[in-house]
Coordinates of C-alpha atoms in Angstrom, one line a residue:
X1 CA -4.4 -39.4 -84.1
X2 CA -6.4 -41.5 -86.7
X3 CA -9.9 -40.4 -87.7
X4 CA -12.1 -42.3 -85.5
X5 CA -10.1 -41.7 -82.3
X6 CA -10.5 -37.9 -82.9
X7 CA -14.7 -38.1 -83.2
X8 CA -14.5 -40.1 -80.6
X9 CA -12.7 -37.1 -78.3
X10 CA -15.1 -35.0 -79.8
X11 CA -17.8 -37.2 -78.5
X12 CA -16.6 -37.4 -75.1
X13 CA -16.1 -33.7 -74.8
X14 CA -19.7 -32.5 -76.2
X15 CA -21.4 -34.9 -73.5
X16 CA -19.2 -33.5 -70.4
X17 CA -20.3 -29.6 -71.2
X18 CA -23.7 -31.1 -71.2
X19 CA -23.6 -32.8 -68.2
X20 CA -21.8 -30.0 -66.5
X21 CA -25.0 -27.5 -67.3
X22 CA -27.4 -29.8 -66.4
X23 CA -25.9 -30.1 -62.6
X24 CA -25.0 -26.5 -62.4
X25 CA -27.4 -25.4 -59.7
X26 CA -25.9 -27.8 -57.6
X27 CA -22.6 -27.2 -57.8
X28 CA -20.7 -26.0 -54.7
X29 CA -19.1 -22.1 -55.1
X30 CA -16.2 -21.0 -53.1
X31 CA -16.3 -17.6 -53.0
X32 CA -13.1 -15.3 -51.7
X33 CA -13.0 -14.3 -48.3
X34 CA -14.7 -11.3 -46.9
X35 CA -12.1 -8.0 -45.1
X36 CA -11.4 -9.0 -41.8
X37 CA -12.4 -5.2 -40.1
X38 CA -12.0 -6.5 -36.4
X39 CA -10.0 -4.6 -35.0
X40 CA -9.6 -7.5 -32.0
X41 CA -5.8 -8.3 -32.3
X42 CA -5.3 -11.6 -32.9
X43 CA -4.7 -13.9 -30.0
X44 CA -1.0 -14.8 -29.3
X45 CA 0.7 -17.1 -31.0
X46 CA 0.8 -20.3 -29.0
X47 CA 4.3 -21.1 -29.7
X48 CA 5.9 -18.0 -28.0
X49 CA 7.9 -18.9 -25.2
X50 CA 6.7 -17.6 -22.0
X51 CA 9.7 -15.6 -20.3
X52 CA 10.1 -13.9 -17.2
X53 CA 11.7 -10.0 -16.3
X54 CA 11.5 -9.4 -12.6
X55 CA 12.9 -5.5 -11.4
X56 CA 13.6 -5.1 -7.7
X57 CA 13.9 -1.9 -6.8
X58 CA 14.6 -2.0 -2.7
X59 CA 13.1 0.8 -0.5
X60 CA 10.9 2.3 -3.0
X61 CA 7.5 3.4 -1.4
X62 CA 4.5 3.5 -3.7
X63 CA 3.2 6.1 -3.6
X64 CA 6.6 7.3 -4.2
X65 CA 7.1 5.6 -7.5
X66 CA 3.4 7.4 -8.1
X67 CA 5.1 10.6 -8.7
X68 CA 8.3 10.0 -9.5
X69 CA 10.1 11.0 -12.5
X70 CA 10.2 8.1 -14.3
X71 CA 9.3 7.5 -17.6
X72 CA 10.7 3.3 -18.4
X73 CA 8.4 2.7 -15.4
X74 CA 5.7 4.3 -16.2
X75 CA 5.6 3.2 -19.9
X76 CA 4.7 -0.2 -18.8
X77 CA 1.4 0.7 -17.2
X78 CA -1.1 0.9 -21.0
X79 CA 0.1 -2.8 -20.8
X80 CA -0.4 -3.6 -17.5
X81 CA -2.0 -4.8 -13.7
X82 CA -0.8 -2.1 -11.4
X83 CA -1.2 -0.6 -8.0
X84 CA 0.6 1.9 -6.0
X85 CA -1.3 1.0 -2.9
X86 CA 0.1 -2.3 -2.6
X87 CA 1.3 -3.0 1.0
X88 CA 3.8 -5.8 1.9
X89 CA 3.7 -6.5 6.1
X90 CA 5.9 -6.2 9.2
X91 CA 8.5 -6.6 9.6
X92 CA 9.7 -4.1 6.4
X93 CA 13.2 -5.3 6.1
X94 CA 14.7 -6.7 3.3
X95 CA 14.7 -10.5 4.2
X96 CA 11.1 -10.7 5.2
X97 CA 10.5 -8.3 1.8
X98 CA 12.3 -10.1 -0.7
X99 CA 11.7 -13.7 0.7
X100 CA 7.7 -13.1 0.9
X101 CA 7.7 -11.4 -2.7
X102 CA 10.0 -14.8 -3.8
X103 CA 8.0 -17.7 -1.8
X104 CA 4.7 -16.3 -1.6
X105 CA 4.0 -16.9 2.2
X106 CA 4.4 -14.3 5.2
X107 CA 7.3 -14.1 7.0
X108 CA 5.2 -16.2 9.8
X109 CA 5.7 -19.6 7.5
X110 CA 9.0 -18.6 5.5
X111 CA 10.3 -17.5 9.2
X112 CA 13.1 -14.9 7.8
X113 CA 12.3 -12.1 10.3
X114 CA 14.9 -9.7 10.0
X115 CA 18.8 -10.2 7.6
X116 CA 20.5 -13.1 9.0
X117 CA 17.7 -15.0 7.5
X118 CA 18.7 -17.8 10.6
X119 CA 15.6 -18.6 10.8
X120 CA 14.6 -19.1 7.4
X121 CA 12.2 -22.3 6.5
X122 CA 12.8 -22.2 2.8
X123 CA 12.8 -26.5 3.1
X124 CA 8.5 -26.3 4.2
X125 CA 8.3 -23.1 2.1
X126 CA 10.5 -23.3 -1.0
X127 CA 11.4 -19.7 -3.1
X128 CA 9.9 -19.9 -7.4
X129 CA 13.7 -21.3 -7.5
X130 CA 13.0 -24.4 -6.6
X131 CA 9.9 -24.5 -7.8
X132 CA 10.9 -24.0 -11.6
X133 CA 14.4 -26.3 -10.8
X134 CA 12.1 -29.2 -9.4
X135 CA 9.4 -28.7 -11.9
X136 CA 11.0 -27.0 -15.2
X137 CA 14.5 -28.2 -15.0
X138 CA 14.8 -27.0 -18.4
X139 CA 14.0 -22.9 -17.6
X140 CA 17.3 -21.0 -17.6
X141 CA 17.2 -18.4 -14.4
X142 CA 19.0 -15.8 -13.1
X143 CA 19.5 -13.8 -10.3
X144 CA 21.7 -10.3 -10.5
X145 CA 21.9 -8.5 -7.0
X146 CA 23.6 -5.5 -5.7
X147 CA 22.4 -6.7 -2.4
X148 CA 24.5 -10.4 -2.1
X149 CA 22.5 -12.5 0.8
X150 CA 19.3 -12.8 -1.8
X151 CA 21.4 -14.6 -3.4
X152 CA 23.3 -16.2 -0.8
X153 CA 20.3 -17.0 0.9
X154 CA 17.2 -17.0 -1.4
X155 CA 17.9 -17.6 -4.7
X156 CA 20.3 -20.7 -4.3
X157 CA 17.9 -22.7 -6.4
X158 CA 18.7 -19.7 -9.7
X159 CA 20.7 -21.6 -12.3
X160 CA 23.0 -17.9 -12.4
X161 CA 23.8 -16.5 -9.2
X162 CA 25.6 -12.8 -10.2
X163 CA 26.6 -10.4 -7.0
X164 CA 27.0 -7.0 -8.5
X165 CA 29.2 -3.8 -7.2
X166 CA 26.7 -1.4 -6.9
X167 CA 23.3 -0.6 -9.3
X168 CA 24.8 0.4 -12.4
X169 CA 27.0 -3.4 -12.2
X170 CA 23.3 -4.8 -12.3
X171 CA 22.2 -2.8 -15.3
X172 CA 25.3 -3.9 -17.3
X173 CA 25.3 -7.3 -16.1
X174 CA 21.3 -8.0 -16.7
X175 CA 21.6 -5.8 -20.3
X176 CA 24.6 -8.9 -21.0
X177 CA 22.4 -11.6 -20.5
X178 CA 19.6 -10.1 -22.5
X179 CA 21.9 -9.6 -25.1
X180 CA 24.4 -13.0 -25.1
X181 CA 22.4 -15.9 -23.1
X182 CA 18.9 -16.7 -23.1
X183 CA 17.3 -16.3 -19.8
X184 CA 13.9 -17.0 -19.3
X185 CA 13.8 -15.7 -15.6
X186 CA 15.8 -12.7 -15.0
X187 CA 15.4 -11.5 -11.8
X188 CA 17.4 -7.9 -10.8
X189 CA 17.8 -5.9 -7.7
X190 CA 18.7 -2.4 -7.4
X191 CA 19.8 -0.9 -4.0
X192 CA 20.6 3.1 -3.9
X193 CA 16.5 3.9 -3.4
X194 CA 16.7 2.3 -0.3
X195 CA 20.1 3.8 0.6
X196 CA 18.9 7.0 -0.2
X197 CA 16.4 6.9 2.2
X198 CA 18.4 6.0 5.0
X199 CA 20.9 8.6 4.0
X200 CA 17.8 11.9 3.4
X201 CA 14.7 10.1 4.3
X202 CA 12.4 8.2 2.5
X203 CA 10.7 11.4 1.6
X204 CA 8.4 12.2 -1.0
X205 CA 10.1 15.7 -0.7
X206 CA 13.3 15.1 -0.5
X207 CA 14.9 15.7 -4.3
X208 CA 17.8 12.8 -3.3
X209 CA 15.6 10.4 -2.5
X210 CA 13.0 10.8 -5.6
X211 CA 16.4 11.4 -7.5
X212 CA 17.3 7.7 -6.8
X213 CA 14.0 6.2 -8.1
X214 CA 14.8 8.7 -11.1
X215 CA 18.2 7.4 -11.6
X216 CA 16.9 3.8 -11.4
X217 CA 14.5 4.3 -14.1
X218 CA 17.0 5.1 -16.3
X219 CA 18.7 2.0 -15.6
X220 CA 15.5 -0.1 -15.8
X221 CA 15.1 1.7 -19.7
X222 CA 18.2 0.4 -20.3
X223 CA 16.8 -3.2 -19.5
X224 CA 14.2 -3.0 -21.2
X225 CA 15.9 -1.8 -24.4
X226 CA 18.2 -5.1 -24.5
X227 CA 15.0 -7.1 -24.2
X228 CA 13.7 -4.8 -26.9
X229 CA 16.2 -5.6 -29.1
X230 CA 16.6 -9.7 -28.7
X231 CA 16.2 -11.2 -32.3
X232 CA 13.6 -13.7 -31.3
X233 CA 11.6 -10.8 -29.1
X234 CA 8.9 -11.1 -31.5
X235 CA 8.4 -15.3 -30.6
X236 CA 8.5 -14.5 -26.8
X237 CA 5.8 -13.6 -24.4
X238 CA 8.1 -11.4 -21.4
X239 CA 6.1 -10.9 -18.1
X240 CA 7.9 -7.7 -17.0
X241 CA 6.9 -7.3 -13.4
X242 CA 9.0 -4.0 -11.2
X243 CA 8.3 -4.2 -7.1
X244 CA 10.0 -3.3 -4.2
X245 CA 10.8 -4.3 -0.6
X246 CA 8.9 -2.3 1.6
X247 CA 9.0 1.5 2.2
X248 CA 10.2 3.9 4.5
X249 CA 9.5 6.2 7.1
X250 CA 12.2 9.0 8.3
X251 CA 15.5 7.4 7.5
X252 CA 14.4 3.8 8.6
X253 CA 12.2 1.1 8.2
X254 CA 11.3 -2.1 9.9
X255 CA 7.9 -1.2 11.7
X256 CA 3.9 -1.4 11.1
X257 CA 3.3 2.2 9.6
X258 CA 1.6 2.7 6.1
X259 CA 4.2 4.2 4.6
X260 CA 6.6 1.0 5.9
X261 CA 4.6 -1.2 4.5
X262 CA 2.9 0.7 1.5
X263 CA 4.9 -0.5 -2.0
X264 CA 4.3 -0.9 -5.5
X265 CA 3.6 -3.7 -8.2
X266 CA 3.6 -3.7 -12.0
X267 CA 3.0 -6.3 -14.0
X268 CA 3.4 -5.9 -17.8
X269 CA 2.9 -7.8 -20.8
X270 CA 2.2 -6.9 -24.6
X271 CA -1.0 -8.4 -24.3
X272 CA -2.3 -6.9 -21.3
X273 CA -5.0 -3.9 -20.6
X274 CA -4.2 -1.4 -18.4
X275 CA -6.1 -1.7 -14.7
X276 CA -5.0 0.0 -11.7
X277 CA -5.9 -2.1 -8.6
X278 CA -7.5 0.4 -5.8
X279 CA -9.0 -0.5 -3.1
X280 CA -12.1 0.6 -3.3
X281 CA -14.3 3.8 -3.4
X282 CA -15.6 3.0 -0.3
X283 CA -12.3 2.7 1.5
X284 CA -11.2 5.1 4.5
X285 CA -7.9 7.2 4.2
X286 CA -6.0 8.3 7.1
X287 CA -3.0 9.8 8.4
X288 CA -0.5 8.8 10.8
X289 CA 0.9 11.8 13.4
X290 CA 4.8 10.8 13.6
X291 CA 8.0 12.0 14.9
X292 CA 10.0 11.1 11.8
X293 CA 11.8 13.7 9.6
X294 CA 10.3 17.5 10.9
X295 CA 7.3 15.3 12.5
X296 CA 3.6 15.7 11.3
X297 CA 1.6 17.0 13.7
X298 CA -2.3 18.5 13.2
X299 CA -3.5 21.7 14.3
X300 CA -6.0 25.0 14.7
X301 CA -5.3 28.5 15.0
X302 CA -8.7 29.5 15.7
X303 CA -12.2 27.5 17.8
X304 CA -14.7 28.1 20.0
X305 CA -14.1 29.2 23.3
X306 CA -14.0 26.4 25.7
X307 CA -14.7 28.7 28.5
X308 CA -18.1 29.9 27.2
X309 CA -19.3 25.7 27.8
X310 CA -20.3 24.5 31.0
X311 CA -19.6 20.6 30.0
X312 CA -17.4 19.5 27.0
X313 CA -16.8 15.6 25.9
X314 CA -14.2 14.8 23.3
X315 CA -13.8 11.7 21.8
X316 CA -10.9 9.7 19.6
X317 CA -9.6 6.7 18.4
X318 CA -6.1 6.0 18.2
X319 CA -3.9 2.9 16.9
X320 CA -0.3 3.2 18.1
X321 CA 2.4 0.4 18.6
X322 CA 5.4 2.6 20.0
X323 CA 4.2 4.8 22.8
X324 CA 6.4 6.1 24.9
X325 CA 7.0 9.9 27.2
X326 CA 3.8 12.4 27.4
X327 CA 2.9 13.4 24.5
X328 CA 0.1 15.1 23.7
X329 CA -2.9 13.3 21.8
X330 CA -4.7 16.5 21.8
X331 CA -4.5 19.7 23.9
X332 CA -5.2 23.1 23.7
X333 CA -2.2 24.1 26.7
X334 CA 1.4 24.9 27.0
X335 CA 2.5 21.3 28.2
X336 CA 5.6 22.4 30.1
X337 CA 3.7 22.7 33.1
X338 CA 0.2 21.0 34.4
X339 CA -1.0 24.1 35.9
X340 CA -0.8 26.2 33.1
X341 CA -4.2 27.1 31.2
X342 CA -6.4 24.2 29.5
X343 CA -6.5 20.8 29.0
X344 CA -4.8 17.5 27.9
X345 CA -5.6 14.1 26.8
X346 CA -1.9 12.7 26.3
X347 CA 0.2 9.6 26.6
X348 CA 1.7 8.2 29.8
X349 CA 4.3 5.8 29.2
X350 CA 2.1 2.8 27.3
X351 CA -1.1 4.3 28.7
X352 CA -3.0 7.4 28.8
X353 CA -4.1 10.3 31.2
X354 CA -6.1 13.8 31.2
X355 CA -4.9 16.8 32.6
X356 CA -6.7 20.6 32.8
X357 CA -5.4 22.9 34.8
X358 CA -6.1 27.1 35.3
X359 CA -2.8 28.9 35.8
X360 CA -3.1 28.4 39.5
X361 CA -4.9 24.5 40.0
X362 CA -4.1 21.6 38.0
X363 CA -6.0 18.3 38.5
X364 CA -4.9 15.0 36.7
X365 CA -6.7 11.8 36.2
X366 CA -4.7 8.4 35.2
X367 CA -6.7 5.5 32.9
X368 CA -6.8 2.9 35.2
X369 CA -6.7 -0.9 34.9
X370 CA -7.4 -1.2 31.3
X371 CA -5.1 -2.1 28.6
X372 CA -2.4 -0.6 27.1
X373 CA -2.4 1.4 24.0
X374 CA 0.8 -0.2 22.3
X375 CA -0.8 -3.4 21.2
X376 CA -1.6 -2.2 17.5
X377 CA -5.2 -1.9 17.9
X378 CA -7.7 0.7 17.5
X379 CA -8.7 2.1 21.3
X380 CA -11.9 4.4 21.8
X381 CA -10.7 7.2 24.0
X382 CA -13.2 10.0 25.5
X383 CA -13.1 12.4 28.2
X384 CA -16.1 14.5 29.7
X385 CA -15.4 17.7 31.2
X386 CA -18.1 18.6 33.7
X387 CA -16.7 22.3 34.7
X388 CA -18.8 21.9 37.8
X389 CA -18.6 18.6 38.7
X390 CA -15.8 15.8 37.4
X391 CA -13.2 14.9 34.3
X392 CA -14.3 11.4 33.2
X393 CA -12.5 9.3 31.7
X394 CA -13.3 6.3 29.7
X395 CA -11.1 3.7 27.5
X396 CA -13.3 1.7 24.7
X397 CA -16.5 2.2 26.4
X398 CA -15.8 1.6 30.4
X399 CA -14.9 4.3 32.7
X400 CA -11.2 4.3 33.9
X401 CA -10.8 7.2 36.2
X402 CA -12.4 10.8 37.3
X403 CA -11.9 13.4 39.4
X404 CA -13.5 16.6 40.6
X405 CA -12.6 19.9 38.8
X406 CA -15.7 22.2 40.3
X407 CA -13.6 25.2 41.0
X408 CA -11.3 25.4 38.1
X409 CA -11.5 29.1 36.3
X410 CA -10.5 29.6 32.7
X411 CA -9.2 27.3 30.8
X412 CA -8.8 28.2 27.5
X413 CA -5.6 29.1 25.8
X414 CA -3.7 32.4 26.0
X415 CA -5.1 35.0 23.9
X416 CA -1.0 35.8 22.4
X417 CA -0.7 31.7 21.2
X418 CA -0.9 31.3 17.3
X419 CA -2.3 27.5 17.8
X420 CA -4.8 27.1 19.7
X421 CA -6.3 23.2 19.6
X422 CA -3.1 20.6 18.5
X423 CA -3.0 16.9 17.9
X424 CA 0.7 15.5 18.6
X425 CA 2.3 18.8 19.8
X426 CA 1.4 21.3 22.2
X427 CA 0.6 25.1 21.3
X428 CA 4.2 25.8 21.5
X429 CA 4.9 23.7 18.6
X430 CA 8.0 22.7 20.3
X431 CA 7.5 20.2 22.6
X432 CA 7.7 17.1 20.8
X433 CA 5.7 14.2 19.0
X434 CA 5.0 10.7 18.6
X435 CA 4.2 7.6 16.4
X436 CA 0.1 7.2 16.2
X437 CA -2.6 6.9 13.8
X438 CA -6.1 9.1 15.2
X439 CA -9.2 9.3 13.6
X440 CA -13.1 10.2 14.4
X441 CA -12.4 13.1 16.4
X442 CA -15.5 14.6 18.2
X443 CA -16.0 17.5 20.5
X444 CA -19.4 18.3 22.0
X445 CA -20.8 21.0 24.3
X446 CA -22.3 18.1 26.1
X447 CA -22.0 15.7 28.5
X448 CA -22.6 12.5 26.9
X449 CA -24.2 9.5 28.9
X450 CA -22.6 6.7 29.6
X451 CA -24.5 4.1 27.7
X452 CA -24.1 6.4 24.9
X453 CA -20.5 6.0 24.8
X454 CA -20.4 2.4 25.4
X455 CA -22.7 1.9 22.5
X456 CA -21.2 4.1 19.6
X457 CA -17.6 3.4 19.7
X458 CA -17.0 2.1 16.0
X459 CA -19.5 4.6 14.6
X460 CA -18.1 6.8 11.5
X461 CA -21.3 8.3 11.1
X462 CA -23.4 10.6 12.2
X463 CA -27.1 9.0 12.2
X464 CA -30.1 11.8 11.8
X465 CA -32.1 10.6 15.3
X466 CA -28.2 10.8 17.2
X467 CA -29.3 12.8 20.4
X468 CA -26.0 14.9 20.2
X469 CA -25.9 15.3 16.5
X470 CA -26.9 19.3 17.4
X471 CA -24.2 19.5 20.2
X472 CA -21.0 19.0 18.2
X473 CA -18.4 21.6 18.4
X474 CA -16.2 20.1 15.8
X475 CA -15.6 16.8 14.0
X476 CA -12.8 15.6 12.0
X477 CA -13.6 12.1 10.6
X478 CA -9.7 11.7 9.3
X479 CA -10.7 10.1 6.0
X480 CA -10.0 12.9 4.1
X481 CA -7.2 11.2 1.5
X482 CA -6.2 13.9 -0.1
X483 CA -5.3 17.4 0.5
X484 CA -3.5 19.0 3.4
X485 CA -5.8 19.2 6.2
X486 CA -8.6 17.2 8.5
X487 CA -12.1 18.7 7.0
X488 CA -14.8 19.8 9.6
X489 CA -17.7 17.5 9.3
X490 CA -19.5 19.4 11.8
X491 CA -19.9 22.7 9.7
X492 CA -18.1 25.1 11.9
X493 CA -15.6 25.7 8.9
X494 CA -12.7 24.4 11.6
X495 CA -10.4 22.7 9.9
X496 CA -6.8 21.1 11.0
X497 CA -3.7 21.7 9.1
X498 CA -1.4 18.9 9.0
X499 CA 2.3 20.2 9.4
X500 CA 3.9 18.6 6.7
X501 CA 2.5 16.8 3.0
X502 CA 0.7 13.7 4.7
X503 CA 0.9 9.9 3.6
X504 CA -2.5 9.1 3.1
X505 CA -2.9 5.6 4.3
X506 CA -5.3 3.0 3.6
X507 CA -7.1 1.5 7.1
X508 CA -7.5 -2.2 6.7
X509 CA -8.8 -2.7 10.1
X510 CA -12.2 -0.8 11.4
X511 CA -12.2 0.7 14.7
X512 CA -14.0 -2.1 16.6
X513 CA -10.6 -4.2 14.9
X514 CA -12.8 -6.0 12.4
X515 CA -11.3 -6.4 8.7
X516 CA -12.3 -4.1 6.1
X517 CA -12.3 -6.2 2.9
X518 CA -10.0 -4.5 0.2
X519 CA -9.1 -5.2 -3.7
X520 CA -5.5 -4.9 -3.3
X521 CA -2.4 -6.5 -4.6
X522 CA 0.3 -7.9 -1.5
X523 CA 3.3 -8.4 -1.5
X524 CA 2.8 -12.4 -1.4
X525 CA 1.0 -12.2 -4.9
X526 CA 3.9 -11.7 -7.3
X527 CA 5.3 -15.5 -6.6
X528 CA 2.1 -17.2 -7.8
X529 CA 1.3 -15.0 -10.5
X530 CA 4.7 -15.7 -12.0
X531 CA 4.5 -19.1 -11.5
X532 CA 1.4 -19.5 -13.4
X533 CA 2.7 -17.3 -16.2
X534 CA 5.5 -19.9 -16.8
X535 CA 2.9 -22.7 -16.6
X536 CA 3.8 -24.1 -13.0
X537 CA 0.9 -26.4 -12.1
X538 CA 0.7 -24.5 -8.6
X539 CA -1.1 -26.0 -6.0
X540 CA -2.4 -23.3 -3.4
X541 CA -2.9 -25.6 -0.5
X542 CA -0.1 -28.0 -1.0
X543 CA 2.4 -25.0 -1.4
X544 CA 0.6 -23.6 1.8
X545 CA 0.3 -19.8 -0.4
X546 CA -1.1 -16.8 1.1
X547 CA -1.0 -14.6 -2.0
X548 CA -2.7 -15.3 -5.2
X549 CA -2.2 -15.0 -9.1
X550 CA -3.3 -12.0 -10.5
X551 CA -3.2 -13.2 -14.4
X552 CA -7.8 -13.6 -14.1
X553 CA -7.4 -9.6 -13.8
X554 CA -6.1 -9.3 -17.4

């Protein structure tokens, strides 16, 4: 470099530092970036692929799966939107289950009413099937069923139809596709829960049956192992929802009783909280008296002497849809004969009678021109016994029959008889038992007026300025929901015994028949909350829905 060129650099280099200084304080400083401490996980990555794990696991009630040994199940709930008093409806078979839980309708649009599925309207009410084939013709589904017409039937729309031996098929065929194809619906359905319960009951105390569900976890670990281990797992989003059918009562199913319709629903994701849909704090409990397995029927081995009160009134509701025979609603008698001691409110045929008789007189009065009991309703029963003058009866607030009793002696139980007040037996314990639901029993030492009882039947309190509050004997509201007995709201310290471990259900309609308003997962929501999970654009009224997506309840 010559001389002049280098003074020249030198030049240029003196007069940048200066100018550099001079426009210091305006220069812009990036300085590093501060510790992230949120502990907020990040959101997820919007390229994971949105995939879907549905477990059906037939005949499992929920409050079953509640307390069931099972650990794969249970895992999923810090992760998830769950309830175990989720109901499905009547009729709890497995084609109205599995085709309301697949189309998101009742079975009074999708028209499958029992397992012919004859009547099915899948063309106005299409399964997710076709909804993903018509929509996402892309998605890769599957359908693996120890239970073939799903398939046959349901599920024609699945890209894989599989038909699998028995359970343990299902777990090796659905662990296969985790582990060789890429499925982004899976759907699997496991059969022996429900075939356990038709063989031993669908029993929360029966070790076979609660085996089953045991068993079945193990299977549905295995599942969920395989999806575990998929080498792309950590780029996909899995909604892992586990439901079931419908429940059970006895070794059958089919009807309108909680534990029929009572089931279960997890839904599970990674990025979920944990909530537990219940229905409410202010929701009523009860229990339905039954003739399945050993029968639950309520009753006292000690209460006041009836004798010692000139006028008694006593007072039920009752919800029953299979009626049939004379059994007792409540009674404090042998039932094997009319004239033996005491009285009887109990069913007749689809209706309802009272009988009291004193060892030697009996007298019987029939409910007359009203409506019969089987209709699935709530029904206001009371009876006033006027020992010196007539047994009234009345049938939701209107008078239906009396007759005089003036004359009759004694007629409270024999001194020698363990039980001595029973709800769906007699004091025998032997005679027999039915299907209903009571609640909101009263007895008072008093003869109440009829206005009185027309105006108070869908009371379940007890208001301070009630002119009877002061008369009541006894009074078991029903609503206990836990626990082994019907408490004695009316402080005599009276309480009923149930005869076996009750089923606590939920009561969705109030006892003038109105609807009680609960937050609770049905059956028809698991359709549109997968459907939105996998981006469907689902359009409620056009697709005629009833459920809805639970995915807001993150």
């Amino acid at each position: 470099m010559s001389q002049r060129l280098r003074i020249l650099y030198m030049v240029m280099t003196v007069l940048l530092v200066l100018q550099t200084s001079c426009f210091k304080k305006n220069a812009i400083v990036v300085e590093p970036p501060e510790e992230n401490t949120d502990d907020t996980p990040p959101p997820p990555d919007p390229k994971e692929e949105k995939k879907v794990l549905i477990i059906g696991i037939d005949g499992c009630r929920g409050d079953a799966m509640k307390i069931a040994d099972a650990p794969n199940i249970h895992g999923l709930l810090p992760n998830a939107i769950y309830s175990f008093d989720a109901v499905t409806r009547a009729p709890t078979i497995s084609g109205p289950g599995w085709s309301s839980m697949l189309t998101g309708v009742w079975s009074d649009k999708h028209g499958v009413r029992n397992n012919d599925f004859s009547s099915a309207n899948y063309t106005a009410y299409p399964s997710l099937y076709h909804y993903l084939k018509t929509l996402q013709p892309a998605v890769q589904s599957v359908s693996v069923c120890a239970w073939w017409p799903i398939n046959q039937y349901l599920a024609v729309d699945a890209g894989v139809r599989i038909n699998a031996a028995n359970d343990a098929a299902v777990k090796d065929s659905a662990v296969a596709r985790l582990k060789n194809s890429d499925p982004d619906i899976l759907f699997v359905h496991f059969d022996d829960v429900d075939a356990a319960g038709h063989s031993y009951g669908y029993t929360l105390e029966d070790p076979r049956y609660m085996g089953a569900i045991s068993k079945t976890d193990a299977y549905v670990g295995e599942i969920l192992s395989a999806l575990r281990l998929r080498k792309d797992f950590e780029k996909e989003d899995w909604l892992i929802v586990v439901s079931t059918d419908h429940g059970g009562r006895g070794t059958s199913h089919g009807g309108d009783s909680y534990t029929e319709k009572n089931i279960f629903a997890v839904f599970h994701s990674k990025g979920f909280s944990s909530k537990e849909v219940l229905p409410g704090p202010d929701a009523l409990k009860t229990e339905e008296l039954s003739d399945g397995g050993d029968g639950q029927y309520a009753y006292l081995t000690d209460f006041y002497d009836v004798d010692a009160y000139a006028v008694l009134t006593i007072q039920f509701q009752v919800k029953a849809s299979g009626l049939s025979g004379d059994i007792p609603f409540i009674t404090n008698k042998n039932w094997v004969s009319g004239m033996n001691r005491g009285f009887v409110i109990n069913i007749r045929s689809q209706s309802w009678k009272v009988n009291i008789g004193d060892g030697s007189r009996r007298v019987d009065v029939d409910a007359l021109n009203v409506p019969n009991l089987n209709d699935g309703r709530w029904h206001t029963l009371t009876t006033v016994i006027d020992r010196s003058g007539n047994l009234t009866i009345f049938q939701d607030g209107i008078s239906c029959g009396s007759a005089n009793i003036s004359g009759l002696t004694t007629i409270r139980p024999p001194d020698d008889t363990r039980v001595k007040l029973v709800m769906n037996e007699d004091i025998t314990e032997e005679y027999g038992r039915s299907n209903f639901t009571m609640a909101n029993i009263k007895i008072w030492d008093a003869k109440l007026s009829d206005s009185y009882i027309a105006a108070n039947l869908c009371d379940t309190v007890i208001k301070e300025d009630d002119p009877y509050k002061d008369k009541l004997l006894g009074w078991w509201t029903g609503f206990d929901g836990q626990g082994n007995v019907f408490k004695d709201r009316a402080g005599g310290g009276y309480d009923f015994r149930l005869s076996a471990p009750p089923a606590w259900q939920v009561l969705q309609k109030g006892f003038c028949n109105e609807d009680i308003a609960l937050n609770r997962i049905t059956m028809v929501d698991i359709m549109p909350t997968i459907a939105e999970w996998m981006g469907l654009p689902v359009d409620y009224a056009a697709w005629k829905l009833d459920g809805k997506s639970l995915l807001l309840q993150r």
